């Protein structure tokens, strides 16, 4: 008889937007009990998920499942790096960035069925100032918004977009000195993002071409833009076309050092913190084992609530922009006529 694999489900009862009450029953009904010997643990305070995952790994548990949002996934995952214990995910958050990148089902029962397949692969993860991240990290506007989002008290894509629209016009871009293997360059930037995976969450693709297996991160530098550029940048973010935007500079690297004039916020997988003027980011190649979806291609078309909710807004603002541009061209033509008449006087 084959020895059963030990699996521990770590549930954060307050993370994300889903109720967790039905999950233990779903685990009991759906999990392959011939393959797994399950244990379910609820977190009781901030940082508890990381502690539980660390102890489970030391005890030789085969798989530890993060049941919650991106914050819970990060907590569990950072305790499993460079260990034989694999991470699995039941996504119950507001963004679900890593789960979406890996094409994991957002339906809880289907996510448990993926775990039953127990297909495990090795993936890269990133480190920013000694803090592990698995999707993205960064500074500038996205870190500033992460702070606002954390202070908002309620979660979800609507809250996130409300903060972006409210704060975006007031945010002042900073000047950064960015150094990689090829040398140092100064940029005035709205934000700098380092992506191990393709998206922030909610199918907002900051780095559509990013892969978690190449040993490099995608660096995205968003240059300052005006209010008329914002709708196109937002649309590009959700349509996987951000790299085509003239305000975006991208490159790939294994290590990055960033210097800025003053201390400020950074984020790692959406969790914000304040840090100093110097920021180091690097990639750890194949440093974590993750249970993946054997039917990933079938589950790629996951819902995009933010784009659906705000597509009309993007279209309306773009129409306004086109109208302003047309009026601007008419004004320029009138000015040329007036200038010619004035030179004849």
CSV table of C-alpha atoms in Angstrom, one decimal:
chain,number,residue,atom,x,y,z
A,1,UNK,CA,0.0,0.0,0.0
A,2,UNK,CA,1.3,3.4,-1.0
A,3,UNK,CA,2.1,5.8,1.9
A,4,UNK,CA,-0.3,8.7,1.9
A,5,UNK,CA,1.0,12.2,1.4
A,6,UNK,CA,0.7,14.6,4.3
A,7,UNK,CA,-1.2,17.8,3.3
A,8,UNK,CA,-2.0,20.8,5.5
A,9,UNK,CA,-4.6,23.4,4.6
A,10,UNK,CA,-3.9,26.8,6.1
A,11,UNK,CA,-7.1,28.9,6.1
A,12,UNK,CA,-7.1,32.7,6.8
A,13,UNK,CA,-10.7,33.3,7.9
A,14,UNK,CA,-10.6,37.0,7.2
A,15,UNK,CA,-8.5,37.3,4.1
A,16,UNK,CA,-10.0,38.1,0.7
A,17,UNK,CA,-13.6,38.4,-0.2
A,18,UNK,CA,-14.8,34.8,0.1
A,19,UNK,CA,-16.4,33.1,3.2
A,20,UNK,CA,-14.3,30.2,4.4
A,21,UNK,CA,-17.1,28.4,6.3
A,22,UNK,CA,-17.9,25.8,3.6
A,23,UNK,CA,-14.3,25.0,2.7
A,24,UNK,CA,-13.6,22.3,5.3
A,25,UNK,CA,-16.6,20.4,4.1
A,26,UNK,CA,-15.6,20.8,0.5
A,27,UNK,CA,-12.1,19.5,1.4
A,28,UNK,CA,-13.6,16.5,3.1
A,29,UNK,CA,-15.9,15.7,0.1
A,30,UNK,CA,-13.5,16.6,-2.8
A,31,UNK,CA,-10.0,15.7,-1.6
A,32,UNK,CA,-8.5,12.3,-2.7
A,33,UNK,CA,-8.3,10.6,0.7
A,34,UNK,CA,-6.5,7.6,-0.9
A,35,UNK,CA,-3.7,9.9,-1.8
A,36,UNK,CA,-3.7,12.5,1.0
A,37,UNK,CA,-3.8,12.5,4.8
A,38,UNK,CA,-5.3,16.0,5.4
A,39,UNK,CA,-5.0,18.5,8.3
A,40,UNK,CA,-6.8,21.9,8.4
A,41,UNK,CA,-5.5,24.8,10.5
A,42,UNK,CA,-7.0,28.3,10.9
A,43,UNK,CA,-4.8,31.3,11.3
A,44,UNK,CA,-5.3,33.5,14.4
A,45,UNK,CA,-3.1,36.5,13.8
A,46,UNK,CA,-0.9,38.3,11.2
A,47,UNK,CA,2.1,36.2,10.4
A,48,UNK,CA,0.6,33.0,11.7
A,49,UNK,CA,0.3,31.4,8.3
A,50,UNK,CA,4.1,31.8,7.8
A,51,UNK,CA,4.7,30.2,11.2
A,52,UNK,CA,2.4,27.2,10.5
A,53,UNK,CA,3.9,26.6,7.1
A,54,UNK,CA,7.4,26.7,8.5
A,55,UNK,CA,6.6,24.1,11.1
A,56,UNK,CA,4.8,21.9,8.6
A,57,UNK,CA,7.8,22.0,6.3
A,58,UNK,CA,10.1,21.0,9.2
A,59,UNK,CA,7.8,18.2,10.1
A,60,UNK,CA,8.1,16.8,6.5
A,61,UNK,CA,4.6,17.7,5.3
A,62,UNK,CA,4.5,17.0,1.5
A,63,UNK,CA,2.1,19.8,0.5
A,64,UNK,CA,0.9,23.0,2.3
A,65,UNK,CA,-2.1,24.7,0.9
A,66,UNK,CA,-2.7,28.5,1.2
A,67,UNK,CA,-6.4,29.2,1.4
A,68,UNK,CA,-6.9,32.9,1.1
A,69,UNK,CA,-5.8,35.9,-0.8
A,70,UNK,CA,-2.4,37.0,-2.2
A,71,UNK,CA,-1.2,38.0,1.3
A,72,UNK,CA,-1.9,34.5,2.7
A,73,UNK,CA,-0.2,32.9,-0.4
A,74,UNK,CA,2.9,35.1,0.1
A,75,UNK,CA,3.1,34.2,3.8
A,76,UNK,CA,2.8,30.5,3.2
A,77,UNK,CA,5.1,30.5,0.1
A,78,UNK,CA,8.0,32.4,1.8
A,79,UNK,CA,8.2,29.7,4.4
A,80,UNK,CA,8.4,26.9,1.8
A,81,UNK,CA,11.2,28.3,-0.4
A,82,UNK,CA,14.2,25.9,-0.9
A,83,UNK,CA,12.4,23.1,0.9
A,84,UNK,CA,10.9,19.8,-0.4
A,85,UNK,CA,7.4,20.9,0.7
A,86,UNK,CA,5.2,22.1,-2.2
A,87,UNK,CA,2.9,25.0,-2.2
A,88,UNK,CA,-0.7,24.6,-3.3
A,89,UNK,CA,-3.3,27.4,-3.6
A,90,UNK,CA,-7.0,27.6,-3.1
A,91,UNK,CA,-7.6,31.2,-4.3
A,92,UNK,CA,-10.1,33.2,-2.1
A,93,UNK,CA,-8.7,36.7,-2.4
A,94,UNK,CA,-9.7,39.9,-4.2
A,95,UNK,CA,-6.9,39.7,-6.7
A,96,UNK,CA,-5.5,36.2,-6.8
A,97,UNK,CA,-2.4,37.2,-8.8
A,98,UNK,CA,-0.3,34.0,-8.5
A,99,UNK,CA,-3.3,31.7,-9.0
A,100,UNK,CA,-4.4,33.5,-12.1
A,101,UNK,CA,-0.9,33.5,-13.6
A,102,UNK,CA,-0.7,29.7,-13.0
A,103,UNK,CA,-4.2,29.3,-14.5
A,104,UNK,CA,-5.6,27.8,-11.3
A,105,UNK,CA,-9.4,27.6,-11.0
A,106,UNK,CA,-11.0,30.3,-8.9
A,107,UNK,CA,-13.8,27.8,-8.1
A,108,UNK,CA,-12.9,26.2,-4.7
A,109,UNK,CA,-14.0,22.7,-5.6
A,110,UNK,CA,-12.1,22.8,-8.9
A,111,UNK,CA,-9.0,24.1,-7.1
A,112,UNK,CA,-9.1,21.1,-4.7
A,113,UNK,CA,-9.4,18.8,-7.8
A,114,UNK,CA,-6.2,20.3,-9.1
A,115,UNK,CA,-4.5,19.5,-5.8
A,116,UNK,CA,-5.7,15.9,-6.3
A,117,UNK,CA,-3.6,15.7,-9.5
A,118,UNK,CA,-0.5,16.6,-7.4
A,119,UNK,CA,1.4,17.8,-10.4
A,120,UNK,CA,4.4,19.7,-8.9
A,121,UNK,CA,6.8,21.9,-10.7
A,122,UNK,CA,9.7,24.2,-9.7
A,123,UNK,CA,9.4,28.0,-10.1
A,124,UNK,CA,11.4,31.2,-9.6
A,125,UNK,CA,10.6,33.7,-6.9
A,126,UNK,CA,11.9,37.2,-6.3
A,127,UNK,CA,13.3,39.0,-3.3
A,128,UNK,CA,13.1,42.8,-2.6
A,129,UNK,CA,15.2,44.0,0.3
A,130,UNK,CA,15.2,40.5,1.8
A,131,UNK,CA,11.4,40.1,1.4
A,132,UNK,CA,10.2,37.3,-0.9
A,133,UNK,CA,7.6,37.9,-3.6
A,134,UNK,CA,6.1,35.5,-6.1
A,135,UNK,CA,4.2,37.8,-8.5
A,136,UNK,CA,5.3,41.4,-8.4
A,137,UNK,CA,7.1,44.0,-6.3
A,138,UNK,CA,7.7,47.6,-6.9
A,139,UNK,CA,7.8,51.3,-5.9
A,140,UNK,CA,6.2,54.5,-7.0
A,141,UNK,CA,2.5,54.8,-7.6
A,142,UNK,CA,1.6,51.1,-7.2
A,143,UNK,CA,3.3,50.9,-3.8
A,144,UNK,CA,1.6,54.2,-2.8
A,145,UNK,CA,-1.8,52.7,-3.9
A,146,UNK,CA,-1.0,49.5,-2.0
A,147,UNK,CA,-0.7,51.7,1.2
A,148,UNK,CA,-4.0,53.4,0.4
A,149,UNK,CA,-5.7,50.0,-0.3
A,150,UNK,CA,-4.5,48.6,3.0
A,151,UNK,CA,-5.9,51.6,4.8
A,152,UNK,CA,-9.3,51.5,3.0
A,153,UNK,CA,-10.8,48.8,5.3
A,154,UNK,CA,-12.6,47.0,2.4
A,155,UNK,CA,-11.2,44.9,-0.4
A,156,UNK,CA,-12.1,44.1,-3.9
A,157,UNK,CA,-11.4,45.5,-7.4
A,158,UNK,CA,-13.8,48.3,-7.1
A,159,UNK,CA,-12.0,49.7,-4.0
A,160,UNK,CA,-8.7,49.3,-5.8
A,161,UNK,CA,-9.8,51.2,-8.9
A,162,UNK,CA,-11.5,53.9,-6.8
A,163,UNK,CA,-8.1,54.6,-5.1
A,164,UNK,CA,-6.3,54.6,-8.5
A,165,UNK,CA,-8.8,57.2,-10.0
A,166,UNK,CA,-8.8,59.3,-6.8
A,167,UNK,CA,-5.1,59.4,-6.2
A,168,UNK,CA,-3.6,59.1,-9.7
A,169,UNK,CA,-3.8,62.8,-10.7
A,170,UNK,CA,-2.3,63.9,-7.4
A,171,UNK,CA,0.7,61.6,-7.4
A,172,UNK,CA,4.1,63.2,-8.1
A,173,UNK,CA,6.6,61.0,-10.2
A,174,UNK,CA,10.1,60.5,-8.7
A,175,UNK,CA,13.6,60.3,-10.1
A,176,UNK,CA,15.3,56.9,-9.8
A,177,UNK,CA,18.8,55.6,-10.6
A,178,UNK,CA,18.3,52.1,-11.9
A,179,UNK,CA,21.3,49.8,-12.1
A,180,UNK,CA,21.5,46.2,-13.6
A,181,UNK,CA,24.2,44.1,-15.2
A,182,UNK,CA,24.5,46.5,-18.1
A,183,UNK,CA,25.0,49.7,-16.1
A,184,UNK,CA,23.1,52.5,-14.5
A,185,UNK,CA,20.4,54.8,-16.0
A,186,UNK,CA,18.4,57.6,-14.4
A,187,UNK,CA,14.6,57.7,-15.0
A,188,UNK,CA,11.8,60.0,-13.9
A,189,UNK,CA,9.1,57.4,-13.4
A,190,UNK,CA,5.5,57.1,-12.2
A,191,UNK,CA,6.3,53.6,-11.0
A,192,UNK,CA,8.9,50.8,-11.3
A,193,UNK,CA,7.6,47.3,-11.2
A,194,UNK,CA,9.6,44.1,-11.0
A,195,UNK,CA,7.6,41.1,-12.2
A,196,UNK,CA,8.3,37.4,-11.6
A,197,UNK,CA,4.8,36.6,-12.8
A,198,UNK,CA,2.7,38.3,-15.4
A,199,UNK,CA,0.1,40.2,-13.4
A,200,UNK,CA,-0.8,42.1,-10.3
A,201,UNK,CA,-4.1,40.3,-9.9
A,202,UNK,CA,-7.6,40.7,-11.4
A,203,UNK,CA,-6.0,40.0,-14.8
A,204,UNK,CA,-4.2,43.4,-14.7
A,205,UNK,CA,-1.1,42.3,-16.8
A,206,UNK,CA,1.9,44.5,-15.8
A,207,UNK,CA,4.2,42.1,-17.6
A,208,UNK,CA,2.3,40.0,-20.1
A,209,UNK,CA,5.4,38.1,-21.2
A,210,UNK,CA,6.8,37.2,-17.8
A,211,UNK,CA,7.5,33.6,-17.0
A,212,UNK,CA,8.3,32.1,-13.6
A,213,UNK,CA,10.9,29.7,-15.1
A,214,UNK,CA,13.5,31.9,-16.9
A,215,UNK,CA,15.6,33.0,-13.9
A,216,UNK,CA,14.9,36.6,-14.7
A,217,UNK,CA,12.4,39.3,-13.8
A,218,UNK,CA,10.6,41.7,-16.1
A,219,UNK,CA,11.3,45.3,-15.1
A,220,UNK,CA,8.6,47.8,-16.1
A,221,UNK,CA,9.3,51.5,-15.9
A,222,UNK,CA,6.2,53.7,-16.4
A,223,UNK,CA,7.2,57.2,-17.4
A,224,UNK,CA,5.1,60.3,-16.3
A,225,UNK,CA,1.9,60.8,-18.3
A,226,UNK,CA,-1.0,63.2,-18.4
A,227,UNK,CA,-4.7,62.6,-17.7
A,228,UNK,CA,-5.4,62.0,-21.4
A,229,UNK,CA,-2.9,59.1,-21.5
A,230,UNK,CA,-4.4,57.3,-18.5
A,231,UNK,CA,-7.3,55.5,-20.2
A,232,UNK,CA,-5.1,54.0,-22.8
A,233,UNK,CA,-2.6,52.8,-20.1
A,234,UNK,CA,-5.4,51.3,-18.1
A,235,UNK,CA,-6.8,49.5,-21.1
A,236,UNK,CA,-3.4,48.2,-22.1
A,237,UNK,CA,-2.9,46.9,-18.6
A,238,UNK,CA,-6.0,44.6,-18.9
A,239,UNK,CA,-5.6,43.8,-22.6
A,240,UNK,CA,-2.0,42.5,-22.3
A,241,UNK,CA,-0.7,45.3,-24.6
A,242,UNK,CA,1.2,47.5,-22.0
A,243,UNK,CA,4.5,46.8,-23.7
A,244,UNK,CA,3.3,48.6,-26.8
A,245,UNK,CA,2.6,51.9,-25.0
A,246,UNK,CA,5.1,54.7,-25.6
A,247,UNK,CA,5.1,55.6,-21.8
A,248,UNK,CA,6.4,52.1,-20.9
A,249,UNK,CA,10.1,51.0,-20.9
A,250,UNK,CA,10.8,47.3,-20.2
A,251,UNK,CA,13.8,45.0,-19.9
A,252,UNK,CA,14.8,41.7,-18.2
A,253,UNK,CA,17.4,41.1,-15.6
A,254,UNK,CA,18.4,38.8,-12.7
A,255,UNK,CA,19.4,41.6,-10.3
A,256,UNK,CA,18.4,45.3,-9.9
A,257,UNK,CA,19.6,48.1,-7.6
A,258,UNK,CA,17.4,51.2,-7.4
A,259,UNK,CA,18.4,54.4,-5.6
A,260,UNK,CA,15.9,57.2,-4.9
A,261,UNK,CA,16.3,60.6,-3.2
A,262,UNK,CA,14.1,59.8,-0.2
A,263,UNK,CA,12.7,56.9,1.6
A,264,UNK,CA,9.2,55.7,0.7
A,265,UNK,CA,6.9,52.8,0.1
A,266,UNK,CA,7.6,49.5,-1.7
A,267,UNK,CA,5.2,46.6,-2.1
A,268,UNK,CA,5.8,42.9,-2.4
A,269,UNK,CA,2.8,41.0,-3.8
A,270,UNK,CA,0.6,43.9,-2.9
A,271,UNK,CA,1.7,44.2,0.7
A,272,UNK,CA,3.2,47.6,1.4
A,273,UNK,CA,5.9,48.7,3.7
A,274,UNK,CA,8.2,51.7,4.1
A,275,UNK,CA,11.9,51.4,3.3
A,276,UNK,CA,15.0,53.5,2.7
A,277,UNK,CA,16.5,55.1,-0.4
A,278,UNK,CA,18.2,52.0,-1.7
A,279,UNK,CA,16.3,49.0,-2.9
A,280,UNK,CA,17.7,45.7,-4.1
A,281,UNK,CA,15.7,43.1,-6.1
A,282,UNK,CA,16.8,39.8,-7.4
A,283,UNK,CA,15.4,36.4,-8.6
A,284,UNK,CA,16.0,33.0,-7.0
A,285,UNK,CA,15.8,30.5,-9.8
A,286,UNK,CA,13.5,27.5,-9.3
A,287,UNK,CA,13.5,28.1,-5.5
A,288,UNK,CA,9.9,27.0,-4.8
A,289,UNK,CA,7.9,23.9,-5.7
A,290,UNK,CA,4.2,24.5,-6.6
A,291,UNK,CA,1.2,22.3,-7.4
A,292,UNK,CA,0.2,23.3,-10.9
A,293,UNK,CA,-2.9,22.8,-13.0
A,294,UNK,CA,-2.6,19.9,-15.5
A,295,UNK,CA,-5.5,21.4,-17.5
A,296,UNK,CA,-4.1,25.0,-17.5
A,297,UNK,CA,-4.9,25.7,-21.1
A,298,UNK,CA,-8.6,24.9,-20.5
A,299,UNK,CA,-8.8,27.3,-17.5
A,300,UNK,CA,-7.0,30.2,-19.1
A,301,UNK,CA,-10.1,32.2,-19.9
A,302,UNK,CA,-10.9,33.4,-16.3
A,303,UNK,CA,-13.2,36.3,-15.7
A,304,UNK,CA,-11.9,39.8,-15.7
A,305,UNK,CA,-14.2,41.8,-13.3
A,306,UNK,CA,-12.2,45.1,-13.4
A,307,UNK,CA,-12.1,45.3,-17.2
A,308,UNK,CA,-15.8,44.4,-17.5
A,309,UNK,CA,-16.8,46.9,-14.9
A,310,UNK,CA,-14.8,49.8,-16.3
A,311,UNK,CA,-14.7,49.2,-20.1
A,312,UNK,CA,-17.4,51.8,-20.6
A,313,UNK,CA,-15.5,54.3,-18.5
A,314,UNK,CA,-12.3,53.7,-20.7
A,315,UNK,CA,-14.4,54.1,-23.8
A,316,UNK,CA,-16.0,57.3,-22.6
A,317,UNK,CA,-12.7,58.9,-21.6
A,318,UNK,CA,-11.1,58.0,-24.9
A,319,UNK,CA,-14.0,59.6,-26.7
A,320,UNK,CA,-13.5,62.8,-24.6
A,321,UNK,CA,-9.7,62.6,-25.5
A,322,UNK,CA,-10.5,62.3,-29.2
A,323,UNK,CA,-12.9,65.3,-29.0
A,324,UNK,CA,-10.2,67.4,-27.2
A,325,UNK,CA,-7.6,66.4,-29.8
A,326,UNK,CA,-9.9,67.4,-32.6
A,327,UNK,CA,-10.7,70.7,-31.0
A,328,UNK,CA,-7.0,71.3,-30.4
A,329,UNK,CA,-6.3,70.7,-34.1
A,330,UNK,CA,-9.0,73.2,-35.1
A,331,UNK,CA,-7.5,75.7,-32.6
A,332,UNK,CA,-4.1,75.2,-34.2
A,333,UNK,CA,-5.5,75.9,-37.7
A,334,UNK,CA,-7.2,79.0,-36.5
A,335,UNK,CA,-4.0,80.2,-34.8
A,336,UNK,CA,-2.1,79.7,-38.0
A,337,UNK,CA,-4.6,81.8,-40.0
A,338,UNK,CA,-4.5,84.5,-37.4
A,339,UNK,CA,-0.7,84.5,-37.4
A,340,UNK,CA,-0.6,84.9,-41.2
A,341,UNK,CA,-3.0,87.8,-41.1
A,342,UNK,CA,-1.1,89.5,-38.3
A,343,UNK,CA,2.2,89.2,-40.3
A,344,UNK,CA,0.5,91.1,-43.2
A,345,UNK,CA,-0.5,94.1,-41.0
